[in-house]
Amino acid sequence: MYGDDATVRKILTRSGDTWAVVGLSSNRQRAAYGVAQVLQRFGKRVVPVHPKAETVHGEQGYASLADVPFDVDVVDVFANSDLAGAVADEAVAKGAKAVWFQLGVVDEEAYGRTRAAGVDMVMDRCPAIEIPRLGLG
């Protein structure tokens, strides 16, 4: 398990309210779209990060994490596992307090690097599942 319940709860409740969602586009069929809606209902500001830089759920999108012109608290990653490690490294460089890899996104080396940098991280989990499971929503 990559991230115990205490870490999941901390990221969801105490790590901050600005979440960059990497892989979020206006495609309603993608999991990122629905999860971003859940995060918004939970009180989070969702910042779309996708090469298309589309506005999604009323928030301006950016082509990359580096393009986001303000601080983000949590970076939520919907990307293939082979691409996710680079995103985690960008999140650490940007000063994010936490990194969240979605269900099926696993990179053990990135997990180790991120935790070694002092940044909270969970992997292979989904906040849309964890919020009700932990009785937060």
Coordinates of C-alpha atoms in Angstrom, one line a residue:
M1 CA 0.0 0.0 0.0
Y2 CA 1.5 3.3 -1.0
G3 CA 0.0 5.8 1.5
D4 CA -1.7 4.7 4.6
D5 CA -5.1 6.1 5.7
A6 CA -3.5 8.8 7.8
T7 CA -1.5 10.1 4.8
V8 CA -4.6 10.0 2.6
R9 CA -6.7 11.9 5.2
K10 CA -3.9 14.5 5.6
I11 CA -3.7 15.1 1.9
L12 CA -7.4 15.4 1.5
T13 CA -8.0 17.6 4.6
R14 CA -4.8 19.5 5.5
S15 CA -2.5 19.7 2.5
G16 CA -4.4 22.6 0.9
D17 CA -7.2 23.3 -1.5
T18 CA -5.5 24.0 -4.8
W19 CA -5.2 20.7 -6.8
A20 CA -3.5 20.5 -10.1
V21 CA -5.1 17.6 -12.0
V22 CA -2.6 16.4 -14.6
G23 CA -4.4 14.8 -17.5
L24 CA -7.7 16.7 -17.0
S25 CA -9.4 17.7 -20.2
S26 CA -12.9 18.5 -21.3
N27 CA -13.4 14.8 -22.3
R28 CA -16.4 13.8 -20.1
Q29 CA -15.6 10.1 -20.8
R30 CA -12.2 10.2 -19.0
A31 CA -12.0 9.4 -15.3
A32 CA -10.2 12.7 -14.6
Y33 CA -13.3 14.6 -15.5
G34 CA -15.5 13.0 -12.9
V35 CA -12.9 12.9 -10.2
A36 CA -12.3 16.6 -10.7
Q37 CA -16.0 17.2 -10.1
V38 CA -15.9 15.2 -6.9
L39 CA -12.9 17.3 -5.7
Q40 CA -14.7 20.5 -6.5
R41 CA -17.7 19.4 -4.5
F42 CA -15.3 18.5 -1.7
G43 CA -14.2 22.2 -1.7
K44 CA -11.0 21.9 -3.8
R45 CA -10.0 24.3 -6.6
V46 CA -9.2 22.1 -9.5
V47 CA -6.6 23.3 -12.0
P48 CA -6.6 21.4 -15.3
V49 CA -3.1 20.4 -16.6
H50 CA -3.2 18.9 -20.1
P51 CA -1.4 19.7 -23.4
K52 CA -4.7 21.1 -24.8
A53 CA -4.8 23.7 -21.9
E54 CA -8.6 23.7 -22.0
T55 CA -10.9 25.4 -19.5
V56 CA -12.6 22.6 -17.5
H57 CA -15.2 22.9 -14.7
G58 CA -14.8 26.7 -15.0
E59 CA -11.0 26.7 -14.3
Q60 CA -8.4 27.8 -16.8
G61 CA -6.2 25.0 -18.0
Y62 CA -2.5 24.9 -18.5
A63 CA -0.3 22.9 -20.9
S64 CA 2.1 21.8 -18.2
L65 CA 2.6 22.0 -14.4
A66 CA 5.4 24.5 -15.0
D67 CA 3.0 26.8 -16.8
V68 CA 0.7 27.1 -13.8
P69 CA 1.5 30.7 -12.6
F70 CA 0.6 30.1 -8.9
D71 CA 1.3 27.6 -6.2
V72 CA -0.5 24.3 -6.1
D73 CA -0.9 22.3 -3.0
V74 CA -1.5 18.8 -4.4
V75 CA -0.7 17.4 -7.8
D76 CA -3.2 14.6 -8.8
V77 CA -1.8 12.5 -11.7
F78 CA -3.9 10.8 -14.3
A79 CA -1.0 9.7 -16.6
N80 CA 0.5 6.5 -17.7
S81 CA 2.9 5.1 -15.1
D82 CA 5.9 5.5 -17.4
L83 CA 5.2 9.3 -17.6
A84 CA 4.0 9.8 -14.0
G85 CA 7.5 9.9 -12.4
A86 CA 8.5 13.0 -14.3
V87 CA 5.3 14.7 -13.2
A88 CA 6.0 13.8 -9.5
D89 CA 9.5 15.3 -9.9
E90 CA 7.9 18.5 -11.4
A91 CA 5.5 18.6 -8.5
V92 CA 8.3 18.5 -6.0
A93 CA 10.2 21.2 -7.9
K94 CA 7.1 23.4 -7.9
G95 CA 6.8 23.1 -4.1
A96 CA 3.6 21.0 -4.0
K97 CA 2.8 19.6 -0.5
A98 CA 1.6 16.3 -1.9
V99 CA 1.5 14.1 -5.0
W100 CA -1.4 11.7 -5.7
F101 CA -1.1 9.0 -8.3
Q102 CA -4.5 7.7 -9.4
L103 CA -5.7 4.1 -9.6
G104 CA -3.4 2.1 -11.8
V105 CA -0.6 4.7 -11.8
V106 CA 2.4 3.2 -10.0
D107 CA 6.1 4.2 -10.1
E108 CA 7.9 2.9 -7.0
E109 CA 11.0 4.9 -7.8
A110 CA 9.0 8.2 -8.0
Y111 CA 7.3 7.3 -4.8
G112 CA 10.7 6.9 -3.1
R113 CA 12.1 10.1 -4.5
T114 CA 9.0 12.1 -3.6
R115 CA 8.9 10.8 0.0
A116 CA 12.7 11.4 0.3
A117 CA 12.1 15.0 -0.7
G118 CA 9.7 15.3 2.2
V119 CA 6.5 15.4 0.1
D120 CA 3.5 13.3 1.0
M121 CA 2.4 10.9 -1.6
V122 CA -0.1 8.2 -2.3
M123 CA -0.2 5.9 -5.3
D124 CA -2.8 3.7 -6.9
R125 CA -5.7 5.4 -5.0
C126 CA -8.6 7.6 -6.0
P127 CA -9.8 10.6 -4.0
A128 CA -13.4 10.0 -5.2
I129 CA -13.2 6.6 -3.5
E130 CA -11.2 7.7 -0.5
I131 CA -13.4 10.7 0.5
P132 CA -16.5 8.6 1.2
R133 CA -14.5 5.6 2.5
L134 CA -12.9 7.8 5.2
G135 CA -16.2 9.5 6.0
L136 CA -15.0 12.9 4.8
G137 CA -17.6 13.8 2.2

